[in-house]
């Protein structure tokens, strides 16, 4: 059983732990949350984290920070795979902060280690990545983030309804435990649908694929559902 405690001075907790996530993914989730939300002196002075984020983070309203959490060998296996349902691809290498030598945030070593590198530097890189389309790649066996322009296979509404046995988005939201801000008019985005679909497909093959998403809600996707969800201003810590 995963033991959790509230972070120092955390607010009202709004968390869901449907299943015990991959421990490596949960460790990474906590570390990234610490770097993004608690390496900020102003966070302790202001109650409204969203207001601070909108003012200081480029693209905060437009983009959620997303990570594909995958073992290095499996990522290499699926990168540019011939199978459309598996294939991962770097759609725009010119925006890749880690690989494009002409980019102002090019990282010469090609990655940041979320546990070993300077947290302030990691935070600046992640905030920069938030402003780009695509998602980051986090190797869960090395703790390295090494791409930020990854795209995963898209889904079809027909296949989504069949695979999840739902007839509409409302049923899908309820079934997978997706967090919504507006309970009267709940919505689920196409990117999240793709993550749910991809994680469900890979789980059916026995592969360990997870996703981390961070914005107003921070959550982990595994096996086609939200397995861990916590508000960013009431972050939980793993002991």
PDB file of C-alpha atoms in Angstrom:
ATOM      1  CA  UNK A   1       0.000   0.000   0.000  1.00  0.00           C
ATOM      2  CA  UNK A   2       1.312   3.464  -0.888  1.00  0.00           C
ATOM      3  CA  UNK A   3       1.651   5.767   2.107  1.00  0.00           C
ATOM      4  CA  UNK A   4       1.078   9.442   1.432  1.00  0.00           C
ATOM      5  CA  UNK A   5       1.263  12.589   3.504  1.00  0.00           C
ATOM      6  CA  UNK A   6       0.425  16.166   2.713  1.00  0.00           C
ATOM      7  CA  UNK A   7       3.189  18.479   1.588  1.00  0.00           C
ATOM      8  CA  UNK A   8       4.145  21.254   3.990  1.00  0.00           C
ATOM      9  CA  UNK A   9       1.339  23.821   4.328  1.00  0.00           C
ATOM     10  CA  UNK A  10      -0.769  21.999   1.746  1.00  0.00           C
ATOM     11  CA  UNK A  11      -4.395  23.037   1.333  1.00  0.00           C
ATOM     12  CA  UNK A  12      -7.543  20.931   1.228  1.00  0.00           C
ATOM     13  CA  UNK A  13      -6.736  17.574  -0.284  1.00  0.00           C
ATOM     14  CA  UNK A  14      -8.697  16.444  -3.321  1.00  0.00           C
ATOM     15  CA  UNK A  15      -7.071  13.168  -4.297  1.00  0.00           C
ATOM     16  CA  UNK A  16      -8.055   9.848  -5.771  1.00  0.00           C
ATOM     17  CA  UNK A  17      -5.925   6.721  -5.656  1.00  0.00           C
ATOM     18  CA  UNK A  18      -7.847   4.164  -7.725  1.00  0.00           C
ATOM     19  CA  UNK A  19      -4.970   1.731  -8.037  1.00  0.00           C
ATOM     20  CA  UNK A  20      -1.397   1.667  -6.859  1.00  0.00           C
ATOM     21  CA  UNK A  21       0.635   3.289  -9.668  1.00  0.00           C
ATOM     22  CA  UNK A  22       4.006   2.050 -10.874  1.00  0.00           C
ATOM     23  CA  UNK A  23       6.298   3.129  -8.027  1.00  0.00           C
ATOM     24  CA  UNK A  24       8.833   4.602 -10.466  1.00  0.00           C
ATOM     25  CA  UNK A  25       6.154   6.749 -12.060  1.00  0.00           C
ATOM     26  CA  UNK A  26       4.822   7.880  -8.677  1.00  0.00           C
ATOM     27  CA  UNK A  27       8.342   8.845  -7.547  1.00  0.00           C
ATOM     28  CA  UNK A  28       8.818  10.847 -10.721  1.00  0.00           C
ATOM     29  CA  UNK A  29       5.364  12.439 -10.300  1.00  0.00           C
ATOM     30  CA  UNK A  30       6.239  13.633  -6.800  1.00  0.00           C
ATOM     31  CA  UNK A  31       9.667  14.896  -7.844  1.00  0.00           C
ATOM     32  CA  UNK A  32       8.349  16.836 -10.822  1.00  0.00           C
ATOM     33  CA  UNK A  33       5.540  18.232  -8.659  1.00  0.00           C
ATOM     34  CA  UNK A  34       8.077  19.398  -6.097  1.00  0.00           C
ATOM     35  CA  UNK A  35      10.176  21.088  -8.763  1.00  0.00           C
ATOM     36  CA  UNK A  36       7.239  22.800 -10.474  1.00  0.00           C
ATOM     37  CA  UNK A  37       5.165  23.794  -7.455  1.00  0.00           C
ATOM     38  CA  UNK A  38       7.446  23.976  -4.431  1.00  0.00           C
ATOM     39  CA  UNK A  39      10.662  25.483  -5.788  1.00  0.00           C
ATOM     40  CA  UNK A  40       8.791  28.762  -5.923  1.00  0.00           C
ATOM     41  CA  UNK A  41       9.148  31.167  -2.975  1.00  0.00           C
ATOM     42  CA  UNK A  42       6.091  33.095  -4.169  1.00  0.00           C
ATOM     43  CA  UNK A  43       3.991  29.911  -3.855  1.00  0.00           C
ATOM     44  CA  UNK A  44       4.131  30.184  -0.059  1.00  0.00           C
ATOM     45  CA  UNK A  45       3.022  33.819  -0.130  1.00  0.00           C
ATOM     46  CA  UNK A  46       0.101  33.597  -2.536  1.00  0.00           C
ATOM     47  CA  UNK A  47      -2.932  31.376  -2.274  1.00  0.00           C
ATOM     48  CA  UNK A  48      -3.935  31.499  -5.915  1.00  0.00           C
ATOM     49  CA  UNK A  49      -1.444  29.252  -7.719  1.00  0.00           C
ATOM     50  CA  UNK A  50      -3.392  29.491 -10.960  1.00  0.00           C
ATOM     51  CA  UNK A  51      -3.127  33.288 -10.956  1.00  0.00           C
ATOM     52  CA  UNK A  52       0.633  33.083 -10.420  1.00  0.00           C
ATOM     53  CA  UNK A  53       1.029  30.438 -13.110  1.00  0.00           C
ATOM     54  CA  UNK A  54      -1.000  32.378 -15.680  1.00  0.00           C
ATOM     55  CA  UNK A  55       1.159  35.428 -15.078  1.00  0.00           C
ATOM     56  CA  UNK A  56       4.541  33.702 -15.121  1.00  0.00           C
ATOM     57  CA  UNK A  57       4.291  30.544 -17.218  1.00  0.00           C
ATOM     58  CA  UNK A  58       4.099  30.944 -21.012  1.00  0.00           C
ATOM     59  CA  UNK A  59       1.207  28.953 -22.444  1.00  0.00           C
ATOM     60  CA  UNK A  60      -0.132  27.897 -19.031  1.00  0.00           C
ATOM     61  CA  UNK A  61      -3.739  28.333 -20.150  1.00  0.00           C
ATOM     62  CA  UNK A  62      -3.163  26.672 -23.507  1.00  0.00           C
ATOM     63  CA  UNK A  63      -0.985  23.712 -22.670  1.00  0.00           C
ATOM     64  CA  UNK A  64      -0.810  21.063 -20.010  1.00  0.00           C
ATOM     65  CA  UNK A  65       2.586  19.606 -19.218  1.00  0.00           C
ATOM     66  CA  UNK A  66       2.447  15.976 -20.324  1.00  0.00           C
ATOM     67  CA  UNK A  67       4.913  13.107 -19.984  1.00  0.00           C
ATOM     68  CA  UNK A  68       5.028   9.685 -21.562  1.00  0.00           C
ATOM     69  CA  UNK A  69       6.572   7.468 -18.870  1.00  0.00           C
ATOM     70  CA  UNK A  70       8.262   4.499 -20.488  1.00  0.00           C
ATOM     71  CA  UNK A  71      11.339   2.322 -20.178  1.00  0.00           C
ATOM     72  CA  UNK A  72      14.175   3.278 -22.512  1.00  0.00           C
ATOM     73  CA  UNK A  73      14.201  -0.020 -24.421  1.00  0.00           C
ATOM     74  CA  UNK A  74      10.449   0.046 -24.968  1.00  0.00           C
ATOM     75  CA  UNK A  75      10.566   3.652 -26.189  1.00  0.00           C
ATOM     76  CA  UNK A  76      13.233   2.745 -28.737  1.00  0.00           C
ATOM     77  CA  UNK A  77      11.120  -0.227 -29.820  1.00  0.00           C
ATOM     78  CA  UNK A  78       8.038   1.900 -30.477  1.00  0.00           C
ATOM     79  CA  UNK A  79       9.772   4.957 -31.936  1.00  0.00           C
ATOM     80  CA  UNK A  80       8.774   5.042 -35.614  1.00  0.00           C
ATOM     81  CA  UNK A  81       7.260   1.570 -35.378  1.00  0.00           C
ATOM     82  CA  UNK A  82       5.599   0.147 -38.506  1.00  0.00           C
ATOM     83  CA  UNK A  83       2.495  -0.607 -36.438  1.00  0.00           C
ATOM     84  CA  UNK A  84       0.233   2.456 -36.479  1.00  0.00           C
ATOM     85  CA  UNK A  85      -1.269   1.710 -33.064  1.00  0.00           C
ATOM     86  CA  UNK A  86       2.187   1.502 -31.438  1.00  0.00           C
ATOM     87  CA  UNK A  87       4.185   4.090 -33.330  1.00  0.00           C
ATOM     88  CA  UNK A  88       5.645   7.006 -31.398  1.00  0.00           C
ATOM     89  CA  UNK A  89       7.226   9.802 -33.355  1.00  0.00           C
ATOM     90  CA  UNK A  90       9.012  13.110 -32.953  1.00  0.00           C
ATOM     91  CA  UNK A  91       6.855  15.283 -35.157  1.00  0.00           C
ATOM     92  CA  UNK A  92       8.837  18.514 -35.008  1.00  0.00           C
ATOM     93  CA  UNK A  93      12.516  18.085 -34.056  1.00  0.00           C
ATOM     94  CA  UNK A  94      13.053  21.846 -34.445  1.00  0.00           C
ATOM     95  CA  UNK A  95      11.107  22.422 -31.215  1.00  0.00           C
ATOM     96  CA  UNK A  96      12.835  19.652 -29.260  1.00  0.00           C
ATOM     97  CA  UNK A  97      14.584  21.439 -26.385  1.00  0.00           C
ATOM     98  CA  UNK A  98      16.882  18.480 -25.794  1.00  0.00           C
ATOM     99  CA  UNK A  99      17.981  17.550 -29.311  1.00  0.00           C
ATOM    100  CA  UNK A 100      17.940  20.679 -31.484  1.00  0.00           C
ATOM    101  CA  UNK A 101      21.379  22.314 -31.351  1.00  0.00           C
ATOM    102  CA  UNK A 102      20.064  25.558 -32.830  1.00  0.00           C
ATOM    103  CA  UNK A 103      17.430  25.975 -30.134  1.00  0.00           C
ATOM    104  CA  UNK A 104      18.159  28.394 -27.287  1.00  0.00           C
ATOM    105  CA  UNK A 105      17.302  25.718 -24.705  1.00  0.00           C
ATOM    106  CA  UNK A 106      19.280  22.929 -26.344  1.00  0.00           C
ATOM    107  CA  UNK A 107      20.650  20.631 -23.634  1.00  0.00           C
ATOM    108  CA  UNK A 108      24.087  19.439 -24.740  1.00  0.00           C
ATOM    109  CA  UNK A 109      23.863  16.118 -22.927  1.00  0.00           C
ATOM    110  CA  UNK A 110      20.448  15.512 -24.518  1.00  0.00           C
ATOM    111  CA  UNK A 111      18.428  15.114 -21.310  1.00  0.00           C
ATOM    112  CA  UNK A 112      17.719  16.383 -17.810  1.00  0.00           C
ATOM    113  CA  UNK A 113      17.799  14.012 -14.838  1.00  0.00           C
ATOM    114  CA  UNK A 114      14.883  14.972 -12.611  1.00  0.00           C
ATOM    115  CA  UNK A 115      16.607  13.649  -9.479  1.00  0.00           C
ATOM    116  CA  UNK A 116      20.248  14.575 -10.069  1.00  0.00           C
ATOM    117  CA  UNK A 117      20.206  17.846 -12.014  1.00  0.00           C
ATOM    118  CA  UNK A 118      19.755  21.240 -10.378  1.00  0.00           C
ATOM    119  CA  UNK A 119      16.004  21.559  -9.657  1.00  0.00           C
ATOM    120  CA  UNK A 120      15.870  25.224 -10.655  1.00  0.00           C
ATOM    121  CA  UNK A 121      17.366  24.363 -14.043  1.00  0.00           C
ATOM    122  CA  UNK A 122      14.955  21.438 -14.493  1.00  0.00           C
ATOM    123  CA  UNK A 123      12.071  23.750 -13.599  1.00  0.00           C
ATOM    124  CA  UNK A 124      13.098  26.319 -16.231  1.00  0.00           C
ATOM    125  CA  UNK A 125      13.388  23.625 -18.892  1.00  0.00           C
ATOM    126  CA  UNK A 126       9.991  22.104 -18.039  1.00  0.00           C
ATOM    127  CA  UNK A 127       8.307  25.487 -18.051  1.00  0.00           C
ATOM    128  CA  UNK A 128       9.850  26.191 -21.443  1.00  0.00           C
ATOM    129  CA  UNK A 129       8.613  22.834 -22.734  1.00  0.00           C
ATOM    130  CA  UNK A 130       5.086  23.652 -21.553  1.00  0.00           C
ATOM    131  CA  UNK A 131       4.832  26.270 -24.298  1.00  0.00           C
ATOM    132  CA  UNK A 132       5.349  23.705 -27.082  1.00  0.00           C
ATOM    133  CA  UNK A 133       2.915  21.235 -28.552  1.00  0.00           C
ATOM    134  CA  UNK A 134       3.656  17.568 -28.004  1.00  0.00           C
ATOM    135  CA  UNK A 135       4.699  15.825 -24.822  1.00  0.00           C
ATOM    136  CA  UNK A 136       7.884  15.008 -22.960  1.00  0.00           C
ATOM    137  CA  UNK A 137       9.485  11.590 -22.774  1.00  0.00           C
ATOM    138  CA  UNK A 138      10.433  10.412 -19.284  1.00  0.00           C
ATOM    139  CA  UNK A 139      12.461   7.209 -19.131  1.00  0.00           C
ATOM    140  CA  UNK A 140      11.312   5.624 -15.885  1.00  0.00           C
ATOM    141  CA  UNK A 141      14.332   3.351 -15.642  1.00  0.00           C
ATOM    142  CA  UNK A 142      16.834   6.228 -15.932  1.00  0.00           C
ATOM    143  CA  UNK A 143      14.825   9.226 -14.588  1.00  0.00           C
ATOM    144  CA  UNK A 144      15.784  11.158 -17.721  1.00  0.00           C
ATOM    145  CA  UNK A 145      13.548  13.537 -19.664  1.00  0.00           C
ATOM    146  CA  UNK A 146      14.970  13.543 -23.178  1.00  0.00           C
ATOM    147  CA  UNK A 147      12.371  14.813 -25.677  1.00  0.00           C
ATOM    148  CA  UNK A 148       9.567  17.339 -25.632  1.00  0.00           C
ATOM    149  CA  UNK A 149       8.034  17.066 -29.101  1.00  0.00           C
ATOM    150  CA  UNK A 150       6.602  13.562 -28.977  1.00  0.00           C
ATOM    151  CA  UNK A 151       3.247  12.648 -30.490  1.00  0.00           C
ATOM    152  CA  UNK A 152       1.364   9.454 -29.755  1.00  0.00           C
ATOM    153  CA  UNK A 153      -1.098   7.692 -32.090  1.00  0.00           C
ATOM    154  CA  UNK A 154      -4.472   9.400 -32.408  1.00  0.00           C
ATOM    155  CA  UNK A 155      -7.728   7.577 -31.750  1.00  0.00           C
ATOM    156  CA  UNK A 156     -11.037   7.297 -33.537  1.00  0.00           C
ATOM    157  CA  UNK A 157     -14.256   8.017 -31.689  1.00  0.00           C
ATOM    158  CA  UNK A 158     -15.717   4.742 -32.915  1.00  0.00           C
ATOM    159  CA  UNK A 159     -12.786   2.709 -31.617  1.00  0.00           C
ATOM    160  CA  UNK A 160     -12.735   4.643 -28.344  1.00  0.00           C
ATOM    161  CA  UNK A 161     -16.408   3.928 -27.684  1.00  0.00           C
ATOM    162  CA  UNK A 162     -15.907   0.260 -28.493  1.00  0.00           C
ATOM    163  CA  UNK A 163     -12.709  -0.233 -26.466  1.00  0.00           C
ATOM    164  CA  UNK A 164     -14.048   1.563 -23.378  1.00  0.00           C
ATOM    165  CA  UNK A 165     -17.631   0.327 -23.816  1.00  0.00           C
ATOM    166  CA  UNK A 166     -19.174   3.793 -23.571  1.00  0.00           C
ATOM    167  CA  UNK A 167     -21.616   5.696 -25.742  1.00  0.00           C
ATOM    168  CA  UNK A 168     -20.394   9.267 -25.125  1.00  0.00           C
ATOM    169  CA  UNK A 169     -17.780  11.437 -23.421  1.00  0.00           C
ATOM    170  CA  UNK A 170     -19.770  11.749 -20.190  1.00  0.00           C
ATOM    171  CA  UNK A 171     -19.737   7.991 -19.720  1.00  0.00           C
ATOM    172  CA  UNK A 172     -16.037   7.914 -20.580  1.00  0.00           C
ATOM    173  CA  UNK A 173     -15.244  10.597 -17.981  1.00  0.00           C
ATOM    174  CA  UNK A 174     -17.125   8.661 -15.311  1.00  0.00           C
ATOM    175  CA  UNK A 175     -15.595   5.337 -16.265  1.00  0.00           C
ATOM    176  CA  UNK A 176     -11.939   6.407 -16.309  1.00  0.00           C
ATOM    177  CA  UNK A 177     -12.121   8.819 -13.366  1.00  0.00           C
ATOM    178  CA  UNK A 178     -11.146  11.905 -15.358  1.00  0.00           C
ATOM    179  CA  UNK A 179     -11.041  15.075 -13.204  1.00  0.00           C
ATOM    180  CA  UNK A 180     -13.262  17.908 -14.426  1.00  0.00           C
ATOM    181  CA  UNK A 181     -13.461  21.526 -13.294  1.00  0.00           C
ATOM    182  CA  UNK A 182     -16.970  22.201 -14.595  1.00  0.00           C
ATOM    183  CA  UNK A 183     -19.243  19.458 -13.286  1.00  0.00           C
ATOM    184  CA  UNK A 184     -22.258  20.853 -15.149  1.00  0.00           C
ATOM    185  CA  UNK A 185     -20.503  20.716 -18.515  1.00  0.00           C
ATOM    186  CA  UNK A 186     -17.687  18.185 -18.129  1.00  0.00           C
ATOM    187  CA  UNK A 187     -15.240  17.871 -21.023  1.00  0.00           C
ATOM    188  CA  UNK A 188     -12.360  15.565 -21.868  1.00  0.00           C
ATOM    189  CA  UNK A 189      -9.751  16.662 -24.396  1.00  0.00           C
ATOM    190  CA  UNK A 190      -8.565  14.747 -27.444  1.00  0.00           C
ATOM    191  CA  UNK A 191      -4.999  14.528 -26.116  1.00  0.00           C
ATOM    192  CA  UNK A 192      -6.201  12.851 -22.918  1.00  0.00           C
ATOM    193  CA  UNK A 193      -8.350  10.463 -24.936  1.00  0.00           C
ATOM    194  CA  UNK A 194      -5.272   9.493 -26.940  1.00  0.00           C
ATOM    195  CA  UNK A 195      -3.321   8.844 -23.741  1.00  0.00           C
ATOM    196  CA  UNK A 196      -6.099   6.744 -22.250  1.00  0.00           C
ATOM    197  CA  UNK A 197      -6.456   4.775 -25.473  1.00  0.00           C
ATOM    198  CA  UNK A 198      -2.709   4.246 -25.921  1.00  0.00           C
ATOM    199  CA  UNK A 199      -2.150   3.161 -22.329  1.00  0.00           C
ATOM    200  CA  UNK A 200      -5.067   0.734 -22.571  1.00  0.00           C
ATOM    201  CA  UNK A 201      -3.752  -0.808 -25.809  1.00  0.00           C
ATOM    202  CA  UNK A 202      -0.236  -1.278 -24.431  1.00  0.00           C
ATOM    203  CA  UNK A 203      -1.500  -2.696 -21.133  1.00  0.00           C
ATOM    204  CA  UNK A 204      -3.372  -5.310 -23.144  1.00  0.00           C
ATOM    205  CA  UNK A 205      -0.009  -6.360 -24.582  1.00  0.00           C
ATOM    206  CA  UNK A 206       1.580  -6.566 -21.155  1.00  0.00           C
ATOM    207  CA  UNK A 207       3.644  -3.408 -21.694  1.00  0.00           C
ATOM    208  CA  UNK A 208       4.098  -0.827 -18.925  1.00  0.00           C
ATOM    209  CA  UNK A 209       3.088   2.553 -20.330  1.00  0.00           C
ATOM    210  CA  UNK A 210       2.069   5.470 -18.112  1.00  0.00           C
ATOM    211  CA  UNK A 211       1.353   9.160 -18.574  1.00  0.00           C
ATOM    212  CA  UNK A 212       1.763  12.094 -16.212  1.00  0.00           C
ATOM    213  CA  UNK A 213      -0.245  15.272 -16.780  1.00  0.00           C
ATOM    214  CA  UNK A 214       0.194  18.471 -14.778  1.00  0.00           C
ATOM    215  CA  UNK A 215      -1.880  21.640 -14.749  1.00  0.00           C
ATOM    216  CA  UNK A 216      -4.786  22.519 -12.476  1.00  0.00           C
ATOM    217  CA  UNK A 217      -5.159  18.791 -11.904  1.00  0.00           C
ATOM    218  CA  UNK A 218      -2.075  16.593 -11.728  1.00  0.00           C
ATOM    219  CA  UNK A 219      -2.691  12.943 -12.464  1.00  0.00           C
ATOM    220  CA  UNK A 220      -1.263   9.641 -13.670  1.00  0.00           C
ATOM    221  CA  UNK A 221      -2.828   7.556 -16.437  1.00  0.00           C
ATOM    222  CA  UNK A 222      -2.254   3.808 -16.548  1.00  0.00           C
ATOM    223  CA  UNK A 223      -4.126   0.979 -18.258  1.00  0.00           C
ATOM    224  CA  UNK A 224      -6.788   3.259 -19.708  1.00  0.00           C
ATOM    225  CA  UNK A 225      -7.796   5.092 -16.526  1.00  0.00           C
ATOM    226  CA  UNK A 226      -6.753   7.769 -14.079  1.00  0.00           C
ATOM    227  CA  UNK A 227      -4.994   5.924 -11.260  1.00  0.00           C
ATOM    228  CA  UNK A 228      -3.786   8.939  -9.296  1.00  0.00           C
ATOM    229  CA  UNK A 229      -5.203  12.463  -9.190  1.00  0.00           C
ATOM    230  CA  UNK A 230      -4.361  15.419  -6.994  1.00  0.00           C
ATOM    231  CA  UNK A 231      -4.911  19.162  -7.178  1.00  0.00           C
ATOM    232  CA  UNK A 232      -1.685  21.033  -7.845  1.00  0.00           C
ATOM    233  CA  UNK A 233      -2.158  23.287  -4.813  1.00  0.00           C
ATOM    234  CA  UNK A 234      -2.651  20.348  -2.421  1.00  0.00           C
ATOM    235  CA  UNK A 235       0.162  18.179  -3.641  1.00  0.00           C
ATOM    236  CA  UNK A 236       0.737  14.794  -1.995  1.00  0.00           C
ATOM    237  CA  UNK A 237       4.092  13.388  -1.044  1.00  0.00           C
ATOM    238  CA  UNK A 238       5.276   9.812  -1.217  1.00  0.00           C
ATOM    239  CA  UNK A 239       7.077   8.532   1.893  1.00  0.00           C
TER     240      UNK A 239
END
